[in-house]
Coordinates of C-alpha atoms in Angstrom, one line a residue:
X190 CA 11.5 -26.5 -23.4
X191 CA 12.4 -23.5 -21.8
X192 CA 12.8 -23.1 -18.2
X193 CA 10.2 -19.8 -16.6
X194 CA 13.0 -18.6 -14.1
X195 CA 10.6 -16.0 -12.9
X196 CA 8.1 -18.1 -11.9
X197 CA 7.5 -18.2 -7.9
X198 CA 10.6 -16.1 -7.4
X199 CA 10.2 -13.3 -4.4
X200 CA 11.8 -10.2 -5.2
X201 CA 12.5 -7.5 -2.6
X202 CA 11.8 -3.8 -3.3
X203 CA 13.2 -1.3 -1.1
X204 CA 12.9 2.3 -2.0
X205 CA 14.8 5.0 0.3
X206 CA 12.1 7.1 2.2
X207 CA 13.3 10.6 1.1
X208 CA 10.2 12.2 -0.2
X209 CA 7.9 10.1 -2.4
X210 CA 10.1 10.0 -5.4
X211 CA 12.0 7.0 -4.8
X212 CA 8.6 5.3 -4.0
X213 CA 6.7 6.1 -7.2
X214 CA 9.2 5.3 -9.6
X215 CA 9.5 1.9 -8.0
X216 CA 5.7 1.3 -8.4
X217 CA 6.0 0.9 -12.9
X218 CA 9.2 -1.7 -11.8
X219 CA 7.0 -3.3 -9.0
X220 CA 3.7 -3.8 -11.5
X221 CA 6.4 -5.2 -14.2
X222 CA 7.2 -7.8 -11.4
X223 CA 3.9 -9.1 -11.2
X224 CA 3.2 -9.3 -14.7
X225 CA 6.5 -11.1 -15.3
X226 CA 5.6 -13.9 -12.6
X227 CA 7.8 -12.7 -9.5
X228 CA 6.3 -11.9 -6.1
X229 CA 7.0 -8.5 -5.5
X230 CA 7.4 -8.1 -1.6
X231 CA 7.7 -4.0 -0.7
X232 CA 10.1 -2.5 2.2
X233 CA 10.6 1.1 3.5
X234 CA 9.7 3.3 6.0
X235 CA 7.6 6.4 6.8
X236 CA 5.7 8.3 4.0
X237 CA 7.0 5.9 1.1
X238 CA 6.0 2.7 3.0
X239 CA 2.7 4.4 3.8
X240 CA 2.1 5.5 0.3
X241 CA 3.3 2.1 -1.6
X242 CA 0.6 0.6 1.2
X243 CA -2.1 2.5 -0.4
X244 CA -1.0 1.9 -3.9
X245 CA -0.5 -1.8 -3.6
X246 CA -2.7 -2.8 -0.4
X247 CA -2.6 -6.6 -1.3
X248 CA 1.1 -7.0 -1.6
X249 CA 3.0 -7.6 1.5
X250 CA 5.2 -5.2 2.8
X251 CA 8.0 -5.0 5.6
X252 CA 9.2 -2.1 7.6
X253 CA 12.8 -1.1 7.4
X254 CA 15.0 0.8 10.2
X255 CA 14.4 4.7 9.6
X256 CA 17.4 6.4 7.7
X257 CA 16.5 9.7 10.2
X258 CA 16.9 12.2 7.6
X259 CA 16.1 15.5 8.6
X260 CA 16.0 18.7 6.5
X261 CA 17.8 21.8 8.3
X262 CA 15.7 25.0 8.6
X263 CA 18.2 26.8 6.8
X264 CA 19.0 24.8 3.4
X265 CA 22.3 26.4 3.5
X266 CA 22.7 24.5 6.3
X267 CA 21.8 21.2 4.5
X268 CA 25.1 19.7 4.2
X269 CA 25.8 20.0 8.1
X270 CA 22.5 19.2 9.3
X271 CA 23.4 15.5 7.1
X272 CA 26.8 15.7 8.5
X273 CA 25.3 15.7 12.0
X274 CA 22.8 13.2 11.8
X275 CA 25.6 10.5 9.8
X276 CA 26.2 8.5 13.1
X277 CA 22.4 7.8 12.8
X278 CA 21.8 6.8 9.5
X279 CA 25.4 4.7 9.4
X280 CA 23.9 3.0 12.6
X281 CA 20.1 2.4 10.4
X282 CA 21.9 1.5 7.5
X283 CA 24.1 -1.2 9.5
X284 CA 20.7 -2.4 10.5
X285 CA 19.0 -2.8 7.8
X286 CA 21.9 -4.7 6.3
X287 CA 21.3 -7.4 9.5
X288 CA 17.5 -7.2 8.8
X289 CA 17.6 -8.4 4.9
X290 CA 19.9 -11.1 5.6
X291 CA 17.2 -12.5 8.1
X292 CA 14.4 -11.9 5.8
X293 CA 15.9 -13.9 2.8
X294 CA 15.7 -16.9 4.8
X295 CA 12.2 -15.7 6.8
X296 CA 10.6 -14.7 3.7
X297 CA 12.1 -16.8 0.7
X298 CA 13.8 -13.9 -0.9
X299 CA 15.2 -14.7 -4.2
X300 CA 16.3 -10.9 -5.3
X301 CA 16.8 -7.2 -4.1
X302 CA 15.9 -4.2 -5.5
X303 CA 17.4 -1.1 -3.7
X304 CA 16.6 2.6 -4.7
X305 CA 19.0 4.6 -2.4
X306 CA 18.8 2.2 0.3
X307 CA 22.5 1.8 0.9
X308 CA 22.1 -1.4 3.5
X309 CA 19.3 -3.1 1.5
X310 CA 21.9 -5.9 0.0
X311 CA 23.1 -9.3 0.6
X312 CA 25.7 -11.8 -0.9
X313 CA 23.4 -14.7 -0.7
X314 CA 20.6 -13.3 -3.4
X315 CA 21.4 -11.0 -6.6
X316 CA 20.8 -7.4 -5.5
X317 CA 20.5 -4.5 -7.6
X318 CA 21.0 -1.3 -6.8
X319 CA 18.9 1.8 -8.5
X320 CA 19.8 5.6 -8.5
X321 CA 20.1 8.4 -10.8
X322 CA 22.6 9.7 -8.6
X323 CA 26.3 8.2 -9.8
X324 CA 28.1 11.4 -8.6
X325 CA 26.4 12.7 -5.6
X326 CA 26.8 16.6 -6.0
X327 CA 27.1 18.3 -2.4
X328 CA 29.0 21.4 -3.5
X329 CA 33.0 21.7 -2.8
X330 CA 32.6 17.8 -1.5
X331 CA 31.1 15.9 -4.6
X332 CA 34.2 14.1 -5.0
X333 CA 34.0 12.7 -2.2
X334 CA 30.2 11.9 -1.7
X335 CA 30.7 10.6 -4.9
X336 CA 33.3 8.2 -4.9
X337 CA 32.2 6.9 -1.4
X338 CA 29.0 6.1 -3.4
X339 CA 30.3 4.4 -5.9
X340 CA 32.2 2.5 -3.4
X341 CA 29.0 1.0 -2.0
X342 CA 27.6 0.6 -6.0
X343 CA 30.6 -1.6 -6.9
X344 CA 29.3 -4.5 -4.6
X345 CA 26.0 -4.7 -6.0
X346 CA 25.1 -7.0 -8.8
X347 CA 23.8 -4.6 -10.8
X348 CA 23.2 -0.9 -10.8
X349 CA 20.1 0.8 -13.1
X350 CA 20.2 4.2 -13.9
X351 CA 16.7 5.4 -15.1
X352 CA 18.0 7.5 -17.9
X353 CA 19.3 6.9 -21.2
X354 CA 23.1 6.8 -22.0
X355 CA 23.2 8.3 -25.4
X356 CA 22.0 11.4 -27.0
X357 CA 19.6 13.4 -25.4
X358 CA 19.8 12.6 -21.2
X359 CA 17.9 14.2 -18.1
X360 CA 20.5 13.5 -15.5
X361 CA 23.4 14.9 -16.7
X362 CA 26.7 14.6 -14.4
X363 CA 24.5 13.2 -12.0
X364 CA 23.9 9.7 -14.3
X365 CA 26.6 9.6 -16.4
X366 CA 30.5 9.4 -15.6
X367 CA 33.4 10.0 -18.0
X368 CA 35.5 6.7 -16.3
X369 CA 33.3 4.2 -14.5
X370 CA 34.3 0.3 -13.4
X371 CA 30.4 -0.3 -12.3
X372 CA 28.2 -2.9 -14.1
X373 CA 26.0 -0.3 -15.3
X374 CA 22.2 -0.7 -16.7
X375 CA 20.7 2.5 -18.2
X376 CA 17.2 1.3 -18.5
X377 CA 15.7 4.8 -19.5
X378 CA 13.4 7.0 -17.7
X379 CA 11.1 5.7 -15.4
X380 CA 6.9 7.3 -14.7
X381 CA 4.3 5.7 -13.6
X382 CA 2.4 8.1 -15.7
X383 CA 0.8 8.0 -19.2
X384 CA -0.1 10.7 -21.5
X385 CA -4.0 11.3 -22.3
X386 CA -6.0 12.8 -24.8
X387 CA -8.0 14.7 -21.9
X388 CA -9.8 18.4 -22.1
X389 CA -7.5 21.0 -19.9
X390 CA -9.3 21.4 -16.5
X391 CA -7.0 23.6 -14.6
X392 CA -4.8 26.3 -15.4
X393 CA -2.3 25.4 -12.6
X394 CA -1.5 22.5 -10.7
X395 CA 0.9 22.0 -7.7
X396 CA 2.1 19.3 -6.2
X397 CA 4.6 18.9 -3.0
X398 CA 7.0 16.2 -2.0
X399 CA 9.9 15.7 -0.1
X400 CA 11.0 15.6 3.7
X401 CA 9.8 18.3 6.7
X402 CA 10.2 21.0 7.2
X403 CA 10.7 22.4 3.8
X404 CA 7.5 20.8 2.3
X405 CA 5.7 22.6 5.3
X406 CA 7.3 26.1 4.5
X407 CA 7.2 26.0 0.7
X408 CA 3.5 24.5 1.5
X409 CA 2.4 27.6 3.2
X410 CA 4.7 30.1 1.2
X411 CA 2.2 28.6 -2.2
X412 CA -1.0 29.1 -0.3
X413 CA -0.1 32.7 0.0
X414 CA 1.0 33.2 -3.2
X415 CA -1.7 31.0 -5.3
X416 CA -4.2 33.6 -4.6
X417 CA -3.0 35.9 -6.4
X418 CA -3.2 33.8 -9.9
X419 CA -5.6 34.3 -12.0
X420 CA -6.9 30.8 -12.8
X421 CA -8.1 27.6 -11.9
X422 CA -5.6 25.8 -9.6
X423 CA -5.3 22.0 -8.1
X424 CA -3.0 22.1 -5.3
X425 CA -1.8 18.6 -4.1
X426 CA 0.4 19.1 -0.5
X427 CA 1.6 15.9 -0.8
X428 CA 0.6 14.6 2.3
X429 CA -0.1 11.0 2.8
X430 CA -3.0 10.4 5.0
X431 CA -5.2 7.4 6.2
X432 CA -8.0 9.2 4.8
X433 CA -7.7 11.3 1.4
X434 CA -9.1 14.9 2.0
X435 CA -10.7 17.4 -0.9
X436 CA -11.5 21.2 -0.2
X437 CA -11.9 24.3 -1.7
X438 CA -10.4 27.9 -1.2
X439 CA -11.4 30.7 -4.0
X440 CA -9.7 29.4 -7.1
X441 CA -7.9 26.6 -5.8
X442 CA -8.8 22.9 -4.9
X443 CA -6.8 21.1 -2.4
X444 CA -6.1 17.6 -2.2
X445 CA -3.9 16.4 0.7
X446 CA -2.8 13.6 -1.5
X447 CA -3.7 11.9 -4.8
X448 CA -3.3 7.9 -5.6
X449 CA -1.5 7.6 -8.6
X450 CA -4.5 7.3 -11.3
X451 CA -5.7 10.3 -9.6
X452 CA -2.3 12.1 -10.4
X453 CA -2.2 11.2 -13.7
X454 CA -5.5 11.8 -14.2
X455 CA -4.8 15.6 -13.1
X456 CA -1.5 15.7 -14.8
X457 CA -3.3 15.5 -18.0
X458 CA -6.1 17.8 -17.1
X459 CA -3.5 21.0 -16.4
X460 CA -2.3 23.4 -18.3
X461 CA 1.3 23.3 -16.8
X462 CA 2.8 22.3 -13.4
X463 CA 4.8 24.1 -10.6
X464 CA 6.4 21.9 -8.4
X465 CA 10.3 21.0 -6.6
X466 CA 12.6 19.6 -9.2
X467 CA 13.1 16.1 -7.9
X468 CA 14.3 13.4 -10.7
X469 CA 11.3 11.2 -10.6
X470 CA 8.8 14.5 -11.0
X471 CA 11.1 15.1 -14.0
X472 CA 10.9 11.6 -15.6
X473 CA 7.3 12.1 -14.7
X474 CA 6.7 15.3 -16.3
X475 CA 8.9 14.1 -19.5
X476 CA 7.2 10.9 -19.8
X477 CA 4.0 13.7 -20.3
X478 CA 5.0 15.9 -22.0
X479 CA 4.4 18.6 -20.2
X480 CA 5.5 22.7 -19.1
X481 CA 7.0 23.1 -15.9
X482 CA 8.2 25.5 -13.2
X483 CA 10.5 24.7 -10.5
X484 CA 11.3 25.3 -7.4
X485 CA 14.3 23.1 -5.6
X486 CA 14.2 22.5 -2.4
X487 CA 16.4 24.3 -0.4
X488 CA 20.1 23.2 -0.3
X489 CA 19.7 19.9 -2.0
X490 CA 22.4 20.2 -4.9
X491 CA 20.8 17.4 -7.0
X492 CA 17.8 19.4 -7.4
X493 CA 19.6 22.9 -7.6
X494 CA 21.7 20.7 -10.4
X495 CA 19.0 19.6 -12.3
X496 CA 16.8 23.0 -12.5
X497 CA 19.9 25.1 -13.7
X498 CA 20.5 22.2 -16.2
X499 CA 16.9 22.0 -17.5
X500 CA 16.4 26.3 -17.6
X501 CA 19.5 26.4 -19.4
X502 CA 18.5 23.9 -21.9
X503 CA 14.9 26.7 -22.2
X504 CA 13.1 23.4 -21.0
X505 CA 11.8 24.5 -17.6
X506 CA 12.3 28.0 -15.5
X507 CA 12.9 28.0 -12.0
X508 CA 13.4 30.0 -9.0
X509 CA 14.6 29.3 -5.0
X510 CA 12.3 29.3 -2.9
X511 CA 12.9 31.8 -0.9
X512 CA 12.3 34.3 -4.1
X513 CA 9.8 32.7 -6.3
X514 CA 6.7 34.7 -6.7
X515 CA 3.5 34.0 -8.2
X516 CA 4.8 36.6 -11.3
X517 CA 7.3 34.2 -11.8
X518 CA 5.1 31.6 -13.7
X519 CA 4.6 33.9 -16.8
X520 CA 8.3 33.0 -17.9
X521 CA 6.9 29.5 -18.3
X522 CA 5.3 30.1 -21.9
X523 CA 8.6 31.0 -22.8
X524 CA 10.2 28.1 -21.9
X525 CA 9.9 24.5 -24.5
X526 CA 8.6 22.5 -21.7
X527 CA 9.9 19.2 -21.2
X528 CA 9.9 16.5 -24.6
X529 CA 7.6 13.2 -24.4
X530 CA 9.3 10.1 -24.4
X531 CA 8.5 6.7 -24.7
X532 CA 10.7 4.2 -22.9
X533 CA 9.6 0.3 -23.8
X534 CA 11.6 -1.5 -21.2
X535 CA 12.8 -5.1 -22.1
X536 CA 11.6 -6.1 -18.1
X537 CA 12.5 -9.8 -19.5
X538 CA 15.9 -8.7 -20.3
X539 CA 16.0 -6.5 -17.3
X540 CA 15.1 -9.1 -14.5
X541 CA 17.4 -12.1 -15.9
X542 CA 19.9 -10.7 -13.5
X543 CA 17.9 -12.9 -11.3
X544 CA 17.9 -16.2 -13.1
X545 CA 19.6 -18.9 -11.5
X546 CA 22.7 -19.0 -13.3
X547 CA 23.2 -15.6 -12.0
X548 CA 22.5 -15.8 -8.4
X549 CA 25.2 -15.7 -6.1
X550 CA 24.5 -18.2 -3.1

């Protein structure tokens, strides 16, 4: 007979509050939990803790020590502003290192699952860590961001990379080194999303993500410029709310947020998207199927990384922020748009890294 490892096990899932990107693609890895007999128990902080709240309101979830991370004003003033707030999240991160251990005994925690969340490990339980990010580009000191992460990758169990590891790839250089000594997992491209055979509704729809202030600004740079197209437009702001908030303006239908069967509802229902160039809105829009513009936020080099990558492969146009105009999205017809895959995880295969012969107590 054989033994159901899964069955009872608690499993710890910590996505890295940066945006909401690390918190949706967690919530396809967090249902596959549940339906493979573990008890998913959900940790973060700010937006994504709020937002995995809504999404999953009878699961329990922990808060985690605030990373602090702060967007400058200026994005070419990213890398400093990051620089200068390091003592802070070194000091969170150290934290929520202490916090886990206690919560393994508190809580019966049989396994971690870290997106980003550098402190979110523990000898006792097998932890996994999950990023698309193996080199961290940050301009003329990527070497080093990059082997400092890999440093911290090395002691987890495991490390998934939500991308595929031969042919055809979204991550590039990001997922994907020439020489690597890391126990690596590529475990294909993650969504939450599923494509539907659904009559177009709008011609344009928008959705924000991503930390303050630049959401704000490229918020209120849209609202200008969205008047000035000559369609039907859903604009989603991306901001997470007790309450979910609808309203019109002219042409354009604002939501203040959308729950995930909302979002793909309205995924399917538009013509083509305009949106920051985040990796899990890429999975998202691939997993779809669908045409894209992009706009990266503001001195962030993964996104800058992946939107030169994708134009240049005449997937997806883009343009900085500070000189995208409406105009802008008629290159878009031009443009391939971004190929549907289908990724049929082996979750059974996947989450024996927390069987017992594997655990490390």
């Amino acid at each position: 007979m054989s033994i159901d490892y899964s069955a009872n096990k608690t499993i710890l899932v910590a996505p890295l509050n940066w945006g909401l990107g690390h918190a949706t693609r967690c919530i396809p890895i967090i249902k596959a939990l549940q339906e493979n007999n573990f008890i998913p128990i959900i940790a973060s902080d700010g937006v994504a803790l709020a937002l995995l709240r809504k999404e999953f309101p009878y699961i329990q979830t922990l808060e985690l020590p605030s990373y602090h991370i702060e967007y400058a004003k200026n994005g070419k003033n990213f890398k400093w502003k990051l620089i200068k707030n390091l003592p802070k999240m070194i000091t969170a991160i150290l934290d929520e290192k202490k916090v886990v251990n206690s919560w393994i005994k508190k809580h019966g925690i049989d396994g971690i699952i870290s997106d980003n969340r550098l402190g979110v490990f523990s000898k006792r339980v097998p932890s996994v860590f999950m990023t698309h990010q193996l080199n961290v580009m940050t301009g003329n000191t990527t070497w080093f961001t990059s082997k400092c992460h890999q440093h911290i990758i090395k002691k987890y169990t495991e490390c998934w990379v939500p991308d595929t590891n031969e042919g055809t790839n979204l991550t590039g250089e990001l997922g994907h080194l020439k020489n690597d000594h890391l126990n690596l997992k590529y475990i294909g491209p993650l969504s939450r999303m599923k494509k539907k055979e659904t009559p177009i509704v709008y011609d344009l729809m928008i959705i924000l993500s991503g930390p303050e202030p630049q959401r704000t600004y490229l918020d209120e740079k849209l609202q200008k410029e969205v008047s000035n197209f000559k369609g039907k437009v859903v604009f989603v702001q991306g901001i997470v709310e007790k309450v979910q908030s609808k309203w019109q303006a002219g042409n354009v239908t604002y939501y203040n947020f959308m729950n995930s069967k909302q979002l793909e509802q309205t995924f399917n229902e538009s013509e083509f998207v305009l949106c920051r160039s985040g990796y899990t809105t890429v999975m998202d829009l691939a997993k779809l199927g669908k045409k894209a513009f992009f706009i990266p936020t503001p001195g962030q080099y993964e996104q800058e990384y992946l939107a030169i990558k994708l134009q240049e492969e005449n997937l997806v146009p883009y343009a900085m922020q500070d000189d995208f105009t409406i105009e802008d999205l008629s290159k878009v017809k031009s443009f391939k748009g971004l190929s549907q895959f289908k990724n049929d995880i082996d979750w059974d295969k996947l989450f024996s890294v927390f069987e017992e012969n594997n655990s490390q107590q």
